[in-house]
Short mmCIF file of C-alpha atoms in Angstrom, two decimals:
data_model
loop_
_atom_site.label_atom_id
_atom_site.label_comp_id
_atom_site.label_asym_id
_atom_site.label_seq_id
_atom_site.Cartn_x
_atom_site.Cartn_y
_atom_site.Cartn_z
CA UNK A 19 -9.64 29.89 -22.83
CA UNK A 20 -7.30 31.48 -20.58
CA UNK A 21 -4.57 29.63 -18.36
CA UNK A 22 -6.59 29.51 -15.39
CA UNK A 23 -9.41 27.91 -16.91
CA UNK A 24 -7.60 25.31 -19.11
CA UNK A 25 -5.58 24.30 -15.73
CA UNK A 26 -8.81 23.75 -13.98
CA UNK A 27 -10.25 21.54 -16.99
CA UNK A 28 -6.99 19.43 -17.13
CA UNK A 29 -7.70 19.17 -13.32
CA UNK A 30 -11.48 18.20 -14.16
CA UNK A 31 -10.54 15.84 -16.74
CA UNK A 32 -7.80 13.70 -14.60
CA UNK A 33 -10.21 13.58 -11.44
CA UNK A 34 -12.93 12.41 -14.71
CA UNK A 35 -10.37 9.46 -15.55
CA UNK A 36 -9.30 9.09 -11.87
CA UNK A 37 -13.24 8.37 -10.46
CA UNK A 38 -13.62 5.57 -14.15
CA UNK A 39 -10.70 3.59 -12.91
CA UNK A 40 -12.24 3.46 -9.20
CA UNK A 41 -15.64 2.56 -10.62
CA UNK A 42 -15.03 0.29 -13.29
CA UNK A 43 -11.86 -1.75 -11.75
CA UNK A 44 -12.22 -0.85 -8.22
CA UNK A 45 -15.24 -3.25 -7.27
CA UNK A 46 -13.08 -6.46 -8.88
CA UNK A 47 -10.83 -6.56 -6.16
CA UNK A 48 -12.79 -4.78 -3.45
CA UNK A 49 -10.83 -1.54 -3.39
CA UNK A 50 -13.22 1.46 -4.61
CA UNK A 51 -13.16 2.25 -1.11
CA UNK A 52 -9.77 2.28 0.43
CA UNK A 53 -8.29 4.00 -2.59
CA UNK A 54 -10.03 7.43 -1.53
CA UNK A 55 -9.25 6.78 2.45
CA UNK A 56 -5.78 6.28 0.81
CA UNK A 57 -5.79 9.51 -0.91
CA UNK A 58 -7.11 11.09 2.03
CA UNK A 59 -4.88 10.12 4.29
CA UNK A 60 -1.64 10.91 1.93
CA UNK A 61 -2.91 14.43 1.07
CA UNK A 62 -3.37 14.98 5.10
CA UNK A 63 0.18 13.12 6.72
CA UNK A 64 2.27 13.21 3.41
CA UNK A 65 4.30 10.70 3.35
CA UNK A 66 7.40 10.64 1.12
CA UNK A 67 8.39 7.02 0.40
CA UNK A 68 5.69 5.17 -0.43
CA UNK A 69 5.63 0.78 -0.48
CA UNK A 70 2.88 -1.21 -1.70
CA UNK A 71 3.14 -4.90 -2.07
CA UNK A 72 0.69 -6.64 -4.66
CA UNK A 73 -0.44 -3.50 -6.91
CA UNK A 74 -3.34 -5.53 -8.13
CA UNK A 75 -5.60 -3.58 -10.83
CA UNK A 76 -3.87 -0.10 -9.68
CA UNK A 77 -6.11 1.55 -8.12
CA UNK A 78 -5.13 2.30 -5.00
CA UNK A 79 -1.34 3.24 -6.60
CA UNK A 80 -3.04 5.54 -8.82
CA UNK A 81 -5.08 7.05 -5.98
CA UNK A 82 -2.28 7.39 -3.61
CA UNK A 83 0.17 8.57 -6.55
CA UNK A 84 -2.46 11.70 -7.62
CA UNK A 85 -2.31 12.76 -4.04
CA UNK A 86 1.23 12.77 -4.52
CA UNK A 87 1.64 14.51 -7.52
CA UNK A 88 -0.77 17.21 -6.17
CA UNK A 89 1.32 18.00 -3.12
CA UNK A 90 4.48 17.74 -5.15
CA UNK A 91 6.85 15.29 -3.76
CA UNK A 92 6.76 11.52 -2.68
CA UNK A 93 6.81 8.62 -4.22
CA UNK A 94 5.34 5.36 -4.34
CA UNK A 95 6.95 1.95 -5.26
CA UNK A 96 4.20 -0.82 -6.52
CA UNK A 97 5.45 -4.39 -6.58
CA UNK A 98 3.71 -7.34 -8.43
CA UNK A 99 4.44 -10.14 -10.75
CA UNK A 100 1.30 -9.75 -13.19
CA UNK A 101 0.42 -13.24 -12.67
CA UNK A 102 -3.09 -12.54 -12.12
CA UNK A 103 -3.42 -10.46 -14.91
CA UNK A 104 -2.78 -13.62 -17.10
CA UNK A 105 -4.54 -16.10 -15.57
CA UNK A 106 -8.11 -13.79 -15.21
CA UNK A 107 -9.62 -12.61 -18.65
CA UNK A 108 -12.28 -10.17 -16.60
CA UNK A 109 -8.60 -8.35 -15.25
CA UNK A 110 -7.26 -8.58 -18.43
CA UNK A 111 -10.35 -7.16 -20.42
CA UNK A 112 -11.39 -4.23 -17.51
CA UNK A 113 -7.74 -3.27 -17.51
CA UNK A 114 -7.66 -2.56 -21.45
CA UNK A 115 -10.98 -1.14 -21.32
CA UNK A 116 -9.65 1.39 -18.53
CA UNK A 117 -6.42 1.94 -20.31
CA UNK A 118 -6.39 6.23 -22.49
CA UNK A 119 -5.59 3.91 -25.64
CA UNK A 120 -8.15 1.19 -25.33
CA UNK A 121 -6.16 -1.18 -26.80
CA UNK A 122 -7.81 -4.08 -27.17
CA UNK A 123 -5.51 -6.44 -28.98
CA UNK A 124 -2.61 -6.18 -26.12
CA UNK A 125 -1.80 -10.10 -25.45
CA UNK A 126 -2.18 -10.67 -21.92
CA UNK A 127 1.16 -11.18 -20.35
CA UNK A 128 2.78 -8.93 -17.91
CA UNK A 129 4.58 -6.98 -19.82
CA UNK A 130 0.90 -5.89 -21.34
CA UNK A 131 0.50 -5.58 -17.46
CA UNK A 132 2.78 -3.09 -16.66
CA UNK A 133 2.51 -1.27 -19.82
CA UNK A 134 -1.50 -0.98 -18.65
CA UNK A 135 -0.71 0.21 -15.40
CA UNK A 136 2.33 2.52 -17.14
CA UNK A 137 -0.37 3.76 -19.63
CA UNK A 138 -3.22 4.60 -16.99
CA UNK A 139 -0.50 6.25 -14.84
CA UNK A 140 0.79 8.55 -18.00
CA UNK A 141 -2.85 9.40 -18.69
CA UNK A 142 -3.53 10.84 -15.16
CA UNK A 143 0.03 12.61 -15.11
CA UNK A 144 1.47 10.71 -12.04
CA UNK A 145 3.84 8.86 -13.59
CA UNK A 146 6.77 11.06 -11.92
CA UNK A 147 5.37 9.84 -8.56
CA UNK A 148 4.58 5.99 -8.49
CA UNK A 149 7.29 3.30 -10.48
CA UNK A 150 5.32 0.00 -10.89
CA UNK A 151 8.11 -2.71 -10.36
CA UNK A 152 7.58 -6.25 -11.84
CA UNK A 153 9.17 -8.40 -9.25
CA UNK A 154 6.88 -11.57 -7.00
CA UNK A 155 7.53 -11.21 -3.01
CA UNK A 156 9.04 -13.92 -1.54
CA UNK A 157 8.46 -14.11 2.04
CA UNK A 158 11.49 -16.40 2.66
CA UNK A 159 14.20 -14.36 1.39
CA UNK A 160 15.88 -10.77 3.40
CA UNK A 161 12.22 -9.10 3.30
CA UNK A 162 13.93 -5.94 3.77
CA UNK A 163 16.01 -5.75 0.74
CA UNK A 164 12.95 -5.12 -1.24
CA UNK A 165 13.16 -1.75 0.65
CA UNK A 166 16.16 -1.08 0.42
CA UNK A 167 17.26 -1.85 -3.06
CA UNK A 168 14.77 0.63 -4.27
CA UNK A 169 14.53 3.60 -2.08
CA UNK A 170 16.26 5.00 0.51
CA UNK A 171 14.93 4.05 3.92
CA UNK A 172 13.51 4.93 6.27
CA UNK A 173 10.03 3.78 4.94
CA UNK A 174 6.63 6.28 6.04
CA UNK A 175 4.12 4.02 4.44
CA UNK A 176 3.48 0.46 3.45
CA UNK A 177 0.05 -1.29 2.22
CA UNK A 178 0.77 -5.08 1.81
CA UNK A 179 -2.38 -7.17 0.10
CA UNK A 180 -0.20 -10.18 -1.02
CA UNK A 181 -0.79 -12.17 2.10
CA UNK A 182 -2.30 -11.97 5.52
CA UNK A 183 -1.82 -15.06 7.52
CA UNK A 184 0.10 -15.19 10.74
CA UNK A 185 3.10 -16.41 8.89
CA UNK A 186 3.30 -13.66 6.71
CA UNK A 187 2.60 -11.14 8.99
CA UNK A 188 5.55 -11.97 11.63
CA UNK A 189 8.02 -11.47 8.58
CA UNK A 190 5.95 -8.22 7.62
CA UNK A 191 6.50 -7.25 10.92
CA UNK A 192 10.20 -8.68 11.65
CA UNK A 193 11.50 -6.95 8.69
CA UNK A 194 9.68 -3.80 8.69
CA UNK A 195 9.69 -2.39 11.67
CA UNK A 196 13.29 -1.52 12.00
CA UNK A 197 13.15 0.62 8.39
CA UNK A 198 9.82 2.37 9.25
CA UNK A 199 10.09 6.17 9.64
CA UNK A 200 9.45 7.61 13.34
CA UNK A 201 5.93 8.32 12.14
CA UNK A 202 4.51 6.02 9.72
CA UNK A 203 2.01 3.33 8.92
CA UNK A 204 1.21 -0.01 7.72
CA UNK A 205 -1.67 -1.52 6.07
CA UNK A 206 -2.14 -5.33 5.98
CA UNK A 207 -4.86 -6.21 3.75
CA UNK A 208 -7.77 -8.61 4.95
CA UNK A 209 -6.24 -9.45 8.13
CA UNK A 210 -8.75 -8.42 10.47
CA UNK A 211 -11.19 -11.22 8.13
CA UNK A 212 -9.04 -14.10 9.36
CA UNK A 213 -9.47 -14.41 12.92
CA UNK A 214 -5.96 -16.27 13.46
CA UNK A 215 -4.42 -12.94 12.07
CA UNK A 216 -7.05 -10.74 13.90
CA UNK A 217 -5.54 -11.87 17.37
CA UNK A 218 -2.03 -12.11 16.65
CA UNK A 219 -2.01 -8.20 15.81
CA UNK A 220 -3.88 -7.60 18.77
CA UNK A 221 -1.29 -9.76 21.04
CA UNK A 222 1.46 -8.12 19.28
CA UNK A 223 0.60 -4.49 19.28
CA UNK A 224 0.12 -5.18 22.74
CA UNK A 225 3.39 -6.66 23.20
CA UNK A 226 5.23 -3.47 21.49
CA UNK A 227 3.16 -0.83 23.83
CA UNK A 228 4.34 -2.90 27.04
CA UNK A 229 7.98 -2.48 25.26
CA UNK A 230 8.24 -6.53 25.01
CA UNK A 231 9.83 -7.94 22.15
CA UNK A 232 7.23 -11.43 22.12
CA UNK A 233 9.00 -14.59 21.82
CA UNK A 234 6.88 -15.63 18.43
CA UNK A 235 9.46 -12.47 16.05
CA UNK A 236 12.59 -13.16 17.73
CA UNK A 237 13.48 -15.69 15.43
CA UNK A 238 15.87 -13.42 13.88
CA UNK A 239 20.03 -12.88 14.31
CA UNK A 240 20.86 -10.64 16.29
CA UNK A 241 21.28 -7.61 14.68
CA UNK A 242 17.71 -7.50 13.58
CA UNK A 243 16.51 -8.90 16.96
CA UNK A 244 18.31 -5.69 18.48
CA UNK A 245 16.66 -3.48 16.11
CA UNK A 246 13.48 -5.04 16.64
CA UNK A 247 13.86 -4.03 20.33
CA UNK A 248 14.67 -0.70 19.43
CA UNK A 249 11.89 0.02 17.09
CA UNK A 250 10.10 -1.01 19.77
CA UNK A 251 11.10 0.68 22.54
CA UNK A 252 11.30 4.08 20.89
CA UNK A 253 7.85 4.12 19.37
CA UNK A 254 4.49 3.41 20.37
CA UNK A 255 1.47 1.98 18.12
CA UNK A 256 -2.03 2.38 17.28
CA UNK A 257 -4.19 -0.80 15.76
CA UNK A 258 -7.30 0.22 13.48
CA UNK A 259 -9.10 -2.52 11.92
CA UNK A 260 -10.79 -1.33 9.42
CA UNK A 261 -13.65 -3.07 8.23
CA UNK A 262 -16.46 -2.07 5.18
CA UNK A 263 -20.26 -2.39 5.55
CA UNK A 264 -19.73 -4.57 2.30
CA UNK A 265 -20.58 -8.82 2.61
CA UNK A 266 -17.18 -9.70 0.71
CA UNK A 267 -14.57 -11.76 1.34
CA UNK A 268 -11.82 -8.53 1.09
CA UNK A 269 -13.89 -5.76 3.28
CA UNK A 270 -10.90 -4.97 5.84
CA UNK A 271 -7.60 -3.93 6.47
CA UNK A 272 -5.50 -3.59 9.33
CA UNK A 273 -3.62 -0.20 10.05
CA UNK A 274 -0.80 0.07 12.07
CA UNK A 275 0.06 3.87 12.87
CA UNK A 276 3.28 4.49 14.44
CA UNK A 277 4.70 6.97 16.42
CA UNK A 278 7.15 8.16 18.85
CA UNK A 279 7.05 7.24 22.35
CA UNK A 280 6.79 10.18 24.48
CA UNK A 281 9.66 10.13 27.08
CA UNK A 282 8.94 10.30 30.55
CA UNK A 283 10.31 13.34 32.14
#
């Protein structure tokens, strides 16, 4: 077999392994979709440092981290606590089943969690680009450390899918928008589903185009209220709701593409 053709069937073999992990855990948590818009979108904007909140069963990090490792640079930072992996046998059992070893006498605790997600990401050869991070989000502590502590900012994509209530996204937002990149986007999982979150997004977006800081995120000091204002007034923003033709509870996501704001003159 000569070079060429034993690159193109290690190629084959990791797109073989990449499509098993989007069919057989991809439908659990309603992500067999968004994984390849996710991998789209990467291989056509390429972002270089990556956030995801709540990494879930992986397959979106391992989607997003192949598109990375095919254009060579970026990386993506996966937070979770594994919590769910314990508490859910079907995770537990689909996990192992989708792991190279197929080790099925790992105990489920999240250290067998992350050494799952470790394993699947050594199998596909992406483990240079994606670091899975075992660490719960706590929405009432500095937000932005999380950021900072592990990468340098500023920050040209985040996918959150740990919460989507109003609450939770006025800290996404508060926090976030000061580290974001001049062009960059955010993902909030499910929000468009709950109507509550569905209109404050709307309201909001609409706030930041009219360069208005609204009164419900400026319960902040003032450094990061003077931030906000910045981020604000230097960039302009796009709202997609994206919603599946799929009668499930998780069958949307709302993206938030940001960009400079084109002076005047």
């Amino acid at each position: 077999m000569s070079e060429l053709d034993s690159d193109v069937s290690s190629h084959l073999a990791r797109w073989e392994r990449l499509l098993e992990i989007r069919e057989r855990l991809g439908p659990l948590y309603g992500s067999e979709e968004l994984c390849v818009f996710f991998y789209s979108l990467v291989r056509r904007e390429r972002p270089r440092t990556l956030f995801e909140l709540g990494t879930g069963l992986g397959v979106c990090s391992l989607w997003v981290a192949y598109a990375l490792t095919e254009l060579g640079a970026g990386h993506l930072y996966s937070f979770d606590d594994g919590s769910h992996f314990c508490q859910t046998p079907a995770v537990f059992n689909a996990m192992t089943e989708s792991s190279p070893s197929g080790r099925d006498n790992i105990p489920s605790t999240p250290a067998a969690y992350f050494d799952l997600l470790n394993s699947m990401a050594v199998g596909l050869g992406v483990e240079d680009h994606v670091s899975f991070i075992n660490r719960s989000i706590d929405f009432n502590s500095d937000f932005s450390n999380i950021f900072k502590k592990f990468a340098t900012v500023p920050v040209d994509w985040l996918f959150t899918d740990i919460a989507y209530g109003p609450a939770a996204i006025l800290v996404i937002l508060r926090e976030c928008l000061p580290i974001m990149a001049d062009r960059a986007s955010i993902f909030i999982d499910s929000a468009p589903s709950h109507p509550p979150s569905y209109r404050l997004l709307e309201e909001l977006i609409s706030s930041f185009n009219e360069g208005r800081l609204p009164g419900t995120l400026i319960g902040c000091n003032g450094s990061v209220a003077e931030r906000l204002r910045a981020a604000i007034a230097n960039h302009r923003f796009t709202l997609v709701h994206l919603r599946e033709a799929h009668d499930r509870l998780q069958n949307s996501t709302a993206w938030i593409r940001i960009e400079p704001r084109e002076r005047e003159g």
